[in-house]
Tab-separated table of C-alpha atoms and ligand atoms in Angstrom:
chain	number	residue	atom	x	y	z
A	1	MET	CA	-18.450	25.720	-10.769
A	2	ASP	CA	-21.254	23.187	-11.078
A	3	VAL	CA	-22.743	24.008	-7.709
A	4	THR	CA	-26.284	24.916	-6.875
A	5	LEU	CA	-24.871	26.993	-4.039
A	6	THR	CA	-25.241	30.738	-4.313
A	7	SER	CA	-23.054	33.208	-2.499
A	8	ALA	CA	-24.469	35.515	0.109
A	9	SER	CA	-21.159	37.378	-0.032
A	10	ASP	CA	-22.064	39.299	-3.194
A	11	GLY	CA	-22.593	42.923	-2.397
A	12	GLY	CA	-20.420	42.841	0.700
A	13	SER	CA	-18.242	45.812	1.527
A	14	ALA	CA	-14.998	46.337	-0.369
A	15	GLN	CA	-13.128	45.544	2.812
A	16	ALA	CA	-15.003	42.273	3.333
A	17	MET	CA	-14.314	41.249	-0.254
A	18	THR	CA	-10.650	41.968	0.234
A	19	ARG	CA	-10.550	39.771	3.315
A	20	LEU	CA	-12.261	36.937	1.466
A	21	ASP	CA	-10.017	37.289	-1.598
A	22	ASN	CA	-7.070	37.253	0.741
A	23	LEU	CA	-8.237	34.067	2.468
A	24	PHE	CA	-8.945	32.362	-0.849
A	25	ASP	CA	-5.434	33.289	-2.029
A	26	LEU	CA	-3.986	31.802	1.147
A	27	ALA	CA	-6.065	28.647	0.823
A	28	ARG	CA	-4.991	28.196	-2.794
A	29	ALA	CA	-1.340	28.532	-1.790
A	30	THR	CA	-1.646	26.018	1.074
A	31	THR	CA	-0.421	22.456	0.599
A	32	GLY	CA	-3.329	20.044	0.368
A	33	PHE	CA	-5.913	18.114	-1.538
A	34	MET	CA	-8.620	20.550	-2.583
A	35	PRO	CA	-8.979	22.024	-6.094
A	36	ASP	CA	-9.721	25.771	-6.076
A	37	ASN	CA	-13.278	25.468	-7.399
A	38	GLU	CA	-14.167	22.791	-4.833
A	39	GLY	CA	-12.682	24.948	-2.087
A	40	GLU	CA	-14.886	27.858	-3.094
A	41	ALA	CA	-17.914	25.569	-3.185
A	42	LEU	CA	-16.953	24.336	0.280
A	43	TYR	CA	-16.823	27.955	1.441
A	44	LEU	CA	-20.278	28.627	-0.008
A	45	ALA	CA	-21.782	25.545	1.612
A	46	ALA	CA	-20.340	26.471	5.010
A	47	GLU	CA	-21.363	30.101	4.631
A	48	ARG	CA	-24.931	29.026	3.916
A	49	ALA	CA	-24.913	26.924	7.079
A	50	GLY	CA	-23.489	29.755	9.152
A	51	ALA	CA	-26.022	32.218	7.763
A	52	THR	CA	-28.916	29.811	8.401
A	53	PHE	CA	-28.018	28.962	11.990
A	54	GLY	CA	-26.747	31.875	14.061
A	55	ASP	CA	-23.777	31.402	16.355
A	56	SER	CA	-23.183	27.958	14.959
A	57	THR	CA	-20.560	25.266	15.261
A	58	PHE	CA	-18.763	23.575	12.369
A	59	VAL	CA	-16.499	20.507	12.400
A	60	GLU	CA	-14.055	19.406	9.743
A	61	VAL	CA	-12.574	15.928	9.874
A	62	GLY	CA	-9.249	15.826	8.038
A	63	ALA	CA	-7.355	19.114	8.109
A	64	TRP	CA	-3.867	18.138	6.843
A	65	CYS	CA	-2.054	21.481	6.375
A	66	GLY	CA	-5.164	23.632	6.715
A	67	LYS	CA	-6.239	24.219	3.125
A	68	SER	CA	-9.895	23.261	3.605
A	69	SER	CA	-9.727	24.766	7.119
A	70	VAL	CA	-9.158	28.199	5.586
A	71	TYR	CA	-12.084	27.867	3.157
A	72	ILE	CA	-14.443	26.763	5.932
A	73	GLY	CA	-12.818	29.142	8.400
A	74	ALA	CA	-13.517	32.064	6.060
A	75	ALA	CA	-17.212	31.136	6.117
A	76	ALA	CA	-17.144	30.707	9.886
A	77	GLU	CA	-15.531	34.094	10.413
A	78	LYS	CA	-18.046	35.779	8.142
A	79	THR	CA	-21.063	34.249	9.859
A	80	GLY	CA	-19.866	34.232	13.467
A	81	ALA	CA	-19.483	30.464	13.611
A	82	VAL	CA	-16.593	28.514	15.130
A	83	LEU	CA	-14.856	25.732	13.225
A	84	PHE	CA	-13.328	22.818	15.098
A	85	SER	CA	-10.708	21.426	12.755
A	86	LEU	CA	-9.906	17.841	13.685
A	87	ASP	CA	-6.883	15.776	12.694
A	88	HIS	CA	-4.348	13.587	14.470
A	89	HIS	CA	-1.918	15.125	11.982
A	90	HIS	CA	-0.059	11.886	11.298
A	91	GLY	CA	-1.653	11.433	7.878
A	92	SER	CA	-3.999	8.769	6.598
A	93	GLU	CA	-2.919	5.361	5.369
A	94	GLU	CA	-2.674	6.776	1.835
A	95	ASN	CA	-0.260	9.487	3.035
A	96	GLN	CA	2.308	7.069	4.505
A	97	ALA	CA	5.658	6.239	2.895
A	98	GLY	CA	5.243	4.118	-0.217
A	99	TRP	CA	1.702	5.324	-0.884
A	100	GLU	CA	0.540	7.668	-3.605
A	101	HIS	CA	-0.027	10.768	-1.461
A	102	HIS	CA	3.176	10.690	0.618
A	103	ASP	CA	5.106	13.946	1.046
A	104	THR	CA	8.573	13.545	2.585
A	105	THR	CA	8.730	17.256	3.478
A	106	LEU	CA	5.994	16.680	6.067
A	107	VAL	CA	7.900	14.026	8.015
A	108	ASP	CA	9.098	15.072	11.491
A	109	VAL	CA	12.803	14.132	11.583
A	110	GLY	CA	12.595	13.550	15.334
A	111	THR	CA	9.872	10.918	15.174
A	112	GLY	CA	10.136	9.786	11.559
A	113	ARG	CA	6.360	10.225	11.315
A	114	ILE	CA	4.289	12.622	9.287
A	115	ASP	CA	3.402	15.662	11.351
A	116	THR	CA	1.246	18.258	9.639
A	117	LEU	CA	0.360	20.076	12.867
A	118	PRO	CA	3.120	22.750	12.574
A	119	HIS	CA	2.047	23.374	8.970
A	120	TRP	CA	-1.630	23.558	9.930
A	121	ARG	CA	-0.824	26.040	12.692
A	122	ARG	CA	1.275	28.196	10.380
A	123	THR	CA	-1.634	28.281	7.931
A	124	ILE	CA	-4.193	29.309	10.551
A	125	VAL	CA	-1.930	31.909	12.150
A	126	GLY	CA	-1.010	33.249	8.702
A	127	ALA	CA	-4.708	33.546	7.875
A	128	ASP	CA	-5.368	35.340	11.180
A	129	LEU	CA	-8.113	32.809	11.912
A	130	GLU	CA	-7.028	31.708	15.381
A	131	LEU	CA	-10.179	32.969	17.084
A	132	THR	CA	-12.417	31.221	14.559
A	133	VAL	CA	-10.635	27.962	13.738
A	134	ILE	CA	-9.816	25.758	16.720
A	135	GLY	CA	-7.556	22.770	16.256
A	136	LEU	CA	-8.579	19.429	17.719
A	137	VAL	CA	-5.596	17.093	17.680
A	138	GLY	CA	-6.614	13.487	18.014
A	139	ASP	CA	-8.353	10.442	16.655
A	140	SER	CA	-11.688	11.174	15.002
A	141	PRO	CA	-13.824	8.337	16.497
A	142	THR	CA	-12.449	9.066	19.968
A	143	VAL	CA	-13.424	12.716	19.690
A	144	SER	CA	-16.798	12.108	18.031
A	145	SER	CA	-17.788	9.628	20.750
A	146	ARG	CA	-17.340	12.399	23.380
A	147	TRP	CA	-18.832	15.191	21.277
A	148	SER	CA	-22.178	16.759	22.163
A	149	THR	CA	-22.421	20.189	20.483
A	150	PRO	CA	-24.978	20.276	17.637
A	151	LEU	CA	-23.405	21.050	14.259
A	152	ALA	CA	-24.710	23.279	11.490
A	153	PHE	CA	-22.003	22.012	9.144
A	154	CYS	CA	-19.696	19.007	9.096
A	155	PHE	CA	-17.026	18.390	6.481
A	156	ILE	CA	-15.807	14.794	6.175
A	157	ASP	CA	-12.394	14.418	4.525
A	158	GLY	CA	-10.465	12.141	6.903
A	159	GLY	CA	-9.122	8.654	6.245
A	160	HIS	CA	-10.508	7.297	2.979
A	161	GLY	CA	-10.247	3.590	3.800
A	162	GLU	CA	-13.527	1.787	4.416
A	163	GLU	CA	-13.237	1.586	8.188
A	164	PRO	CA	-12.077	5.176	8.918
A	165	ALA	CA	-14.497	6.718	6.427
A	166	TRP	CA	-17.534	4.927	7.870
A	167	ALA	CA	-16.360	5.657	11.406
A	168	ASP	CA	-16.296	9.356	10.519
A	169	TYR	CA	-19.761	9.251	8.984
A	170	ARG	CA	-21.275	7.232	11.838
A	171	GLY	CA	-19.503	9.274	14.478
A	172	TRP	CA	-20.151	12.767	13.146
A	173	SER	CA	-23.316	12.808	11.043
A	174	PRO	CA	-25.621	12.228	14.087
A	175	HIS	CA	-24.399	15.580	15.465
A	176	VAL	CA	-25.660	17.489	12.430
A	177	VAL	CA	-28.889	19.309	13.282
A	178	MET	CA	-32.124	19.111	11.302
A	179	GLY	CA	-31.694	21.410	8.303
A	180	GLY	CA	-27.913	21.370	8.735
A	181	TRP	CA	-25.378	20.100	6.212
A	182	VAL	CA	-22.758	17.398	5.790
A	183	ALA	CA	-20.187	17.781	3.031
A	184	ILE	CA	-18.199	14.771	1.872
A	185	HIS	CA	-15.043	15.066	-0.185
A	186	ASP	CA	-13.613	12.686	-2.810
A	187	VAL	CA	-16.946	11.237	-3.874
A	188	PHE	CA	-16.237	9.554	-7.205
A	189	PRO	CA	-19.188	7.858	-8.925
A	190	ASP	CA	-16.750	6.209	-11.375
A	191	PRO	CA	-14.384	3.846	-9.505
A	192	ALA	CA	-11.721	4.636	-12.108
A	193	ASP	CA	-11.483	8.160	-10.633
A	194	GLY	CA	-10.851	7.215	-6.995
A	195	GLY	CA	-11.532	5.002	-4.000
A	196	ARG	CA	-15.022	3.777	-3.074
A	197	PRO	CA	-15.568	4.608	0.596
A	198	PRO	CA	-16.430	8.342	0.278
A	199	TYR	CA	-18.868	7.476	-2.503
A	200	ASP	CA	-20.380	4.707	-0.377
A	201	LEU	CA	-20.845	7.146	2.503
A	202	TRP	CA	-22.636	9.566	0.235
A	203	ARG	CA	-24.890	6.795	-1.086
A	204	GLY	CA	-25.501	5.507	2.423
A	205	ALA	CA	-26.492	8.970	3.615
A	206	LEU	CA	-29.025	9.325	0.787
A	207	ASP	CA	-30.340	5.768	1.182
A	208	SER	CA	-30.897	6.359	4.912
A	209	GLY	CA	-33.503	8.978	4.039
A	210	GLU	CA	-31.896	11.299	6.588
A	211	PHE	CA	-30.127	13.424	3.979
A	212	VAL	CA	-30.875	14.821	0.542
A	213	GLU	CA	-28.470	16.185	-2.047
A	214	ASP	CA	-27.973	19.905	-1.768
A	215	GLY	CA	-25.043	21.016	-3.896
A	216	GLU	CA	-21.948	19.582	-5.505
A	217	CYS	CA	-18.739	20.619	-7.173
A	218	GLY	CA	-16.205	18.162	-8.565
A	219	SER	CA	-15.853	15.416	-5.963
A	220	LEU	CA	-17.464	17.534	-3.232
A	221	ARG	CA	-21.006	16.516	-2.285
A	222	VAL	CA	-23.186	18.537	0.043
A	223	LEU	CA	-26.083	16.869	1.861
A	224	LYS	CA	-28.823	18.433	3.941
A	225	ARG	CA	-30.457	16.739	6.902
A	226	VAL	CA	-34.200	16.356	6.343
A	227	ARG	CA	-34.937	13.596	8.858
A	228	ASN	CA	-33.480	12.438	12.135
A	229	GLY	CA	-32.024	8.942	12.365
B	301	LIG	N1	-8.945	18.513	3.980
B	301	LIG	C1	-7.511	18.451	3.697
B	301	LIG	C2	-7.040	17.067	3.327
B	301	LIG	C3	-7.240	16.033	4.402
B	301	LIG	S1	-6.266	14.576	4.120
B	301	LIG	C4	-7.159	19.470	2.614
B	301	LIG	O1	-7.987	20.311	2.275
B	301	LIG	O2	-6.056	19.445	2.105
B	301	LIG	C5	-6.938	13.483	5.325
B	301	LIG	C6	-6.529	13.820	6.747
B	301	LIG	O3	-7.284	12.968	7.605
B	301	LIG	C7	-5.054	13.584	7.074
B	301	LIG	O4	-4.461	14.775	7.498
B	301	LIG	C8	-5.081	12.552	8.213
B	301	LIG	O5	-4.113	12.773	9.224
B	301	LIG	C9	-6.489	12.701	8.755
B	301	LIG	N2	-6.995	11.514	9.434
B	301	LIG	C10	-7.064	10.257	8.946
B	301	LIG	N3	-7.586	9.417	9.845
B	301	LIG	C11	-7.851	10.156	10.965
B	301	LIG	C12	-8.380	9.858	12.260
B	301	LIG	N4	-8.765	8.635	12.586
B	301	LIG	N5	-8.489	10.864	13.149
B	301	LIG	C13	-8.097	12.119	12.831
B	301	LIG	N6	-7.604	12.462	11.623
B	301	LIG	C14	-7.463	11.495	10.701
B	302	LIG	MG1	-10.143	15.086	0.141
């Protein structure tokens, strides 16, 4: 793992380790778009945020079937934080029929639309994380525009088109407290590896002077707020 993140979980009780191993196993087995090593780095980044700010609040944008929710949820549970896991659960543009990341097993036969909410719920119930991971079902910009709770940690992995990605960054990053962290997924410096918008967000965050790099693993980039906008 090429992260600069270090785990505060080392030296935990045998029981705590078992719980974490269990959650990692569940996360690995959950349908989604998060390689195992990036998921563990995501856990470490969230755990650091939870340990730094007591009683804190996390948001993830883009939950799909709950894979990343379990990694972040594990960190929230360990540190006494609460994770609000946001998704309209109808999939992004790139998840729709005819696109690369479409999965016909996730289509609701009643509506003909993707519906990952039942899968997300099964994941969270199966992980016994219902008191720690709260689902927010709706459109990200609509929710962010009404949001007012300061965030210790925000994970951005929603729609990857230019408009939705920037809307997520502009809508959620202002809620991240000084010294808190934003993590962005699918940041690919080489355009041959993936779409531009997540990379552009990451660059924009650094160029703004509000955030500095503070950990990475694969396409996961972790940024720390050092200045208010
Ligand atoms: N983090 C997930 C993958 C997320 S895929 C994992 O670990 O597997 C991106 C998700 O963003 C999709 O589930 C899609 O429904 C959601 N999404 C896209 N645009 C959105 C919007 N405007 N509001 C809420 N969710 C959105
Ligand atoms: Mg992703």
